[in-house]
């Protein structure tokens, strides 16, 4: 199922679309954040929310975000998390890692890695 949210009645507006189920199964997302590696004299912060994935079965999530602007540029971060890692009191998290896009006055990239929220 889908659910949309709009706070504006203006014809030039957008809606937020939430996926509430996939093939009849409920879905969920995770937050992720971190700091990139220190390269070319700086690092970047990043934060985002994964794309929805089915609950109750083994799964991964796609993710995408931009880093903070540091040293007058930013990078894109995108990838697919690892499989769900269960925790003792219920729930799970995912590990993720990768490299950013190449950007900057002196073209370079950064490494990143972390764990999603539960």
JSON list of C-alpha atoms in Angstrom, two decimals:
[
{"chain": "A", "resi": 1, "resn": "UNK", "atom": "CA", "xyz": [0.00, 0.00, 0.00]},
{"chain": "A", "resi": 2, "resn": "UNK", "atom": "CA", "xyz": [0.90, 3.65, -0.30]},
{"chain": "A", "resi": 3, "resn": "UNK", "atom": "CA", "xyz": [0.23, 6.68, 1.83]},
{"chain": "A", "resi": 4, "resn": "UNK", "atom": "CA", "xyz": [0.90, 10.28, 0.86]},
{"chain": "A", "resi": 5, "resn": "UNK", "atom": "CA", "xyz": [1.32, 13.42, 2.91]},
{"chain": "A", "resi": 6, "resn": "UNK", "atom": "CA", "xyz": [0.96, 17.03, 1.82]},
{"chain": "A", "resi": 7, "resn": "UNK", "atom": "CA", "xyz": [0.89, 20.16, 3.96]},
{"chain": "A", "resi": 8, "resn": "UNK", "atom": "CA", "xyz": [0.05, 22.53, 1.12]},
{"chain": "A", "resi": 9, "resn": "UNK", "atom": "CA", "xyz": [-2.99, 23.09, -1.09]},
{"chain": "A", "resi": 10, "resn": "UNK", "atom": "CA", "xyz": [-1.01, 25.13, -3.67]},
{"chain": "A", "resi": 11, "resn": "UNK", "atom": "CA", "xyz": [-1.07, 23.48, -7.15]},
{"chain": "A", "resi": 12, "resn": "UNK", "atom": "CA", "xyz": [2.75, 23.85, -7.37]},
{"chain": "A", "resi": 13, "resn": "UNK", "atom": "CA", "xyz": [3.65, 21.56, -4.50]},
{"chain": "A", "resi": 14, "resn": "UNK", "atom": "CA", "xyz": [4.96, 18.08, -3.90]},
{"chain": "A", "resi": 15, "resn": "UNK", "atom": "CA", "xyz": [3.83, 15.11, -1.86]},
{"chain": "A", "resi": 16, "resn": "UNK", "atom": "CA", "xyz": [5.75, 12.73, 0.33]},
{"chain": "A", "resi": 17, "resn": "UNK", "atom": "CA", "xyz": [4.96, 9.14, -0.65]},
{"chain": "A", "resi": 18, "resn": "UNK", "atom": "CA", "xyz": [5.34, 6.39, 1.94]},
{"chain": "A", "resi": 19, "resn": "UNK", "atom": "CA", "xyz": [5.36, 2.69, 1.01]},
{"chain": "A", "resi": 20, "resn": "UNK", "atom": "CA", "xyz": [3.50, 0.86, 3.79]},
{"chain": "A", "resi": 21, "resn": "UNK", "atom": "CA", "xyz": [3.65, -2.69, 2.40]},
{"chain": "A", "resi": 22, "resn": "UNK", "atom": "CA", "xyz": [5.41, -4.72, -0.28]},
{"chain": "A", "resi": 23, "resn": "UNK", "atom": "CA", "xyz": [3.70, -7.86, -1.60]},
{"chain": "A", "resi": 24, "resn": "UNK", "atom": "CA", "xyz": [1.40, -7.71, 1.43]},
{"chain": "A", "resi": 25, "resn": "UNK", "atom": "CA", "xyz": [4.27, -7.49, 3.94]},
{"chain": "A", "resi": 26, "resn": "UNK", "atom": "CA", "xyz": [4.91, -4.40, 6.11]},
{"chain": "A", "resi": 27, "resn": "UNK", "atom": "CA", "xyz": [8.04, -2.41, 5.31]},
{"chain": "A", "resi": 28, "resn": "UNK", "atom": "CA", "xyz": [10.53, -0.41, 7.37]},
{"chain": "A", "resi": 29, "resn": "UNK", "atom": "CA", "xyz": [13.48, 1.96, 6.98]},
{"chain": "A", "resi": 30, "resn": "UNK", "atom": "CA", "xyz": [16.63, 2.76, 8.98]},
{"chain": "A", "resi": 31, "resn": "UNK", "atom": "CA", "xyz": [18.50, 5.97, 9.62]},
{"chain": "A", "resi": 32, "resn": "UNK", "atom": "CA", "xyz": [22.23, 6.12, 8.93]},
{"chain": "A", "resi": 33, "resn": "UNK", "atom": "CA", "xyz": [24.92, 8.73, 9.60]},
{"chain": "A", "resi": 34, "resn": "UNK", "atom": "CA", "xyz": [28.65, 9.13, 9.96]},
{"chain": "A", "resi": 35, "resn": "UNK", "atom": "CA", "xyz": [31.82, 10.93, 9.01]},
{"chain": "A", "resi": 36, "resn": "UNK", "atom": "CA", "xyz": [33.86, 10.12, 5.92]},
{"chain": "A", "resi": 37, "resn": "UNK", "atom": "CA", "xyz": [37.58, 9.39, 5.89]},
{"chain": "A", "resi": 38, "resn": "UNK", "atom": "CA", "xyz": [39.99, 12.35, 6.08]},
{"chain": "A", "resi": 39, "resn": "UNK", "atom": "CA", "xyz": [41.29, 12.92, 2.56]},
{"chain": "A", "resi": 40, "resn": "UNK", "atom": "CA", "xyz": [42.60, 15.99, 0.71]},
{"chain": "A", "resi": 41, "resn": "UNK", "atom": "CA", "xyz": [42.80, 17.84, 4.05]},
{"chain": "A", "resi": 42, "resn": "UNK", "atom": "CA", "xyz": [39.18, 17.39, 5.21]},
{"chain": "A", "resi": 43, "resn": "UNK", "atom": "CA", "xyz": [36.30, 15.03, 5.93]},
{"chain": "A", "resi": 44, "resn": "UNK", "atom": "CA", "xyz": [32.52, 15.28, 5.50]},
{"chain": "A", "resi": 45, "resn": "UNK", "atom": "CA", "xyz": [29.51, 14.41, 7.64]},
{"chain": "A", "resi": 46, "resn": "UNK", "atom": "CA", "xyz": [26.51, 12.58, 6.19]},
{"chain": "A", "resi": 47, "resn": "UNK", "atom": "CA", "xyz": [23.07, 11.41, 7.29]},
{"chain": "A", "resi": 48, "resn": "UNK", "atom": "CA", "xyz": [20.03, 9.88, 5.64]},
{"chain": "A", "resi": 49, "resn": "UNK", "atom": "CA", "xyz": [17.27, 7.28, 5.67]},
{"chain": "A", "resi": 50, "resn": "UNK", "atom": "CA", "xyz": [17.38, 4.00, 3.75]},
{"chain": "A", "resi": 51, "resn": "UNK", "atom": "CA", "xyz": [14.78, 3.04, 1.19]},
{"chain": "A", "resi": 52, "resn": "UNK", "atom": "CA", "xyz": [11.96, 0.81, 2.52]},
{"chain": "A", "resi": 53, "resn": "UNK", "atom": "CA", "xyz": [12.41, -2.97, 2.60]},
{"chain": "A", "resi": 54, "resn": "UNK", "atom": "CA", "xyz": [10.11, -5.83, 3.68]},
{"chain": "A", "resi": 55, "resn": "UNK", "atom": "CA", "xyz": [9.94, -6.64, 7.40]},
{"chain": "A", "resi": 56, "resn": "UNK", "atom": "CA", "xyz": [10.20, -10.15, 8.82]},
{"chain": "A", "resi": 57, "resn": "UNK", "atom": "CA", "xyz": [12.41, -11.66, 6.09]},
{"chain": "A", "resi": 58, "resn": "UNK", "atom": "CA", "xyz": [16.12, -11.42, 5.23]},
{"chain": "A", "resi": 59, "resn": "UNK", "atom": "CA", "xyz": [16.68, -8.23, 3.24]},
{"chain": "A", "resi": 60, "resn": "UNK", "atom": "CA", "xyz": [18.97, -5.32, 2.36]},
{"chain": "A", "resi": 61, "resn": "UNK", "atom": "CA", "xyz": [18.25, -1.61, 1.84]},
{"chain": "A", "resi": 62, "resn": "UNK", "atom": "CA", "xyz": [19.39, 0.82, -0.80]},
{"chain": "A", "resi": 63, "resn": "UNK", "atom": "CA", "xyz": [20.60, 4.19, 0.49]},
{"chain": "A", "resi": 64, "resn": "UNK", "atom": "CA", "xyz": [21.50, 7.59, -0.98]},
{"chain": "A", "resi": 65, "resn": "UNK", "atom": "CA", "xyz": [22.49, 10.96, 0.48]},
{"chain": "A", "resi": 66, "resn": "UNK", "atom": "CA", "xyz": [24.82, 13.91, 0.03]},
{"chain": "A", "resi": 67, "resn": "UNK", "atom": "CA", "xyz": [27.65, 14.76, 2.38]},
{"chain": "A", "resi": 68, "resn": "UNK", "atom": "CA", "xyz": [27.98, 18.09, 4.15]},
{"chain": "A", "resi": 69, "resn": "UNK", "atom": "CA", "xyz": [29.64, 20.87, 2.20]},
{"chain": "A", "resi": 70, "resn": "UNK", "atom": "CA", "xyz": [33.26, 21.12, 3.32]},
{"chain": "A", "resi": 71, "resn": "UNK", "atom": "CA", "xyz": [36.17, 22.71, 1.49]},
{"chain": "A", "resi": 72, "resn": "UNK", "atom": "CA", "xyz": [33.56, 24.23, -0.89]},
{"chain": "A", "resi": 73, "resn": "UNK", "atom": "CA", "xyz": [32.18, 20.95, -2.24]},
{"chain": "A", "resi": 74, "resn": "UNK", "atom": "CA", "xyz": [30.10, 17.89, -1.38]},
{"chain": "A", "resi": 75, "resn": "UNK", "atom": "CA", "xyz": [29.96, 14.24, -2.46]},
{"chain": "A", "resi": 76, "resn": "UNK", "atom": "CA", "xyz": [27.22, 11.69, -3.13]},
{"chain": "A", "resi": 77, "resn": "UNK", "atom": "CA", "xyz": [26.97, 8.53, -1.07]},
{"chain": "A", "resi": 78, "resn": "UNK", "atom": "CA", "xyz": [24.96, 5.62, -2.44]},
{"chain": "A", "resi": 79, "resn": "UNK", "atom": "CA", "xyz": [24.90, 1.86, -2.09]},
{"chain": "A", "resi": 80, "resn": "UNK", "atom": "CA", "xyz": [23.20, -1.21, -0.69]},
{"chain": "A", "resi": 81, "resn": "UNK", "atom": "CA", "xyz": [23.48, -2.28, 2.93]},
{"chain": "A", "resi": 82, "resn": "UNK", "atom": "CA", "xyz": [24.52, -5.73, 4.03]},
{"chain": "A", "resi": 83, "resn": "UNK", "atom": "CA", "xyz": [21.93, -8.25, 5.21]},
{"chain": "A", "resi": 84, "resn": "UNK", "atom": "CA", "xyz": [20.00, -7.71, 8.44]},
{"chain": "A", "resi": 85, "resn": "UNK", "atom": "CA", "xyz": [21.98, -8.47, 11.62]},
{"chain": "A", "resi": 86, "resn": "UNK", "atom": "CA", "xyz": [19.61, -9.43, 14.47]},
{"chain": "A", "resi": 87, "resn": "UNK", "atom": "CA", "xyz": [20.07, -8.01, 17.97]},
{"chain": "A", "resi": 88, "resn": "UNK", "atom": "CA", "xyz": [19.33, -9.87, 21.19]},
{"chain": "A", "resi": 89, "resn": "UNK", "atom": "CA", "xyz": [16.24, -7.89, 22.30]},
{"chain": "A", "resi": 90, "resn": "UNK", "atom": "CA", "xyz": [14.60, -7.95, 18.86]},
{"chain": "A", "resi": 91, "resn": "UNK", "atom": "CA", "xyz": [15.09, -5.79, 15.83]},
{"chain": "A", "resi": 92, "resn": "UNK", "atom": "CA", "xyz": [18.15, -5.61, 13.62]},
{"chain": "A", "resi": 93, "resn": "UNK", "atom": "CA", "xyz": [20.66, -3.29, 11.98]},
{"chain": "A", "resi": 94, "resn": "UNK", "atom": "CA", "xyz": [22.66, -3.29, 8.76]},
{"chain": "A", "resi": 95, "resn": "UNK", "atom": "CA", "xyz": [26.31, -2.54, 8.05]},
{"chain": "A", "resi": 96, "resn": "UNK", "atom": "CA", "xyz": [27.22, -0.36, 5.09]},
{"chain": "A", "resi": 97, "resn": "UNK", "atom": "CA", "xyz": [30.43, 0.91, 3.48]},
{"chain": "A", "resi": 98, "resn": "UNK", "atom": "CA", "xyz": [31.70, 2.38, 0.26]},
{"chain": "A", "resi": 99, "resn": "UNK", "atom": "CA", "xyz": [33.36, 5.34, -1.38]},
{"chain": "A", "resi": 100, "resn": "UNK", "atom": "CA", "xyz": [31.88, 8.71, -2.31]},
{"chain": "A", "resi": 101, "resn": "UNK", "atom": "CA", "xyz": [31.71, 10.21, -5.77]},
{"chain": "A", "resi": 102, "resn": "UNK", "atom": "CA", "xyz": [34.78, 12.07, -7.01]},
{"chain": "A", "resi": 103, "resn": "UNK", "atom": "CA", "xyz": [34.35, 15.82, -6.43]},
{"chain": "A", "resi": 104, "resn": "UNK", "atom": "CA", "xyz": [36.24, 18.90, -5.25]},
{"chain": "A", "resi": 105, "resn": "UNK", "atom": "CA", "xyz": [38.63, 21.51, -6.63]},
{"chain": "A", "resi": 106, "resn": "UNK", "atom": "CA", "xyz": [41.28, 18.81, -6.40]},
{"chain": "A", "resi": 107, "resn": "UNK", "atom": "CA", "xyz": [39.21, 15.80, -7.52]},
{"chain": "A", "resi": 108, "resn": "UNK", "atom": "CA", "xyz": [39.14, 13.15, -4.78]},
{"chain": "A", "resi": 109, "resn": "UNK", "atom": "CA", "xyz": [36.85, 10.73, -2.97]},
{"chain": "A", "resi": 110, "resn": "UNK", "atom": "CA", "xyz": [36.33, 9.57, 0.62]},
{"chain": "A", "resi": 111, "resn": "UNK", "atom": "CA", "xyz": [35.67, 6.20, 2.23]},
{"chain": "A", "resi": 112, "resn": "UNK", "atom": "CA", "xyz": [32.75, 5.73, 4.61]},
{"chain": "A", "resi": 113, "resn": "UNK", "atom": "CA", "xyz": [31.30, 2.93, 6.72]},
{"chain": "A", "resi": 114, "resn": "UNK", "atom": "CA", "xyz": [28.92, 2.38, 9.60]},
{"chain": "A", "resi": 115, "resn": "UNK", "atom": "CA", "xyz": [25.83, 0.71, 10.98]},
{"chain": "A", "resi": 116, "resn": "UNK", "atom": "CA", "xyz": [22.22, 1.74, 10.49]},
{"chain": "A", "resi": 117, "resn": "UNK", "atom": "CA", "xyz": [19.86, 2.46, 13.36]},
{"chain": "A", "resi": 118, "resn": "UNK", "atom": "CA", "xyz": [17.84, -0.47, 14.75]}
]
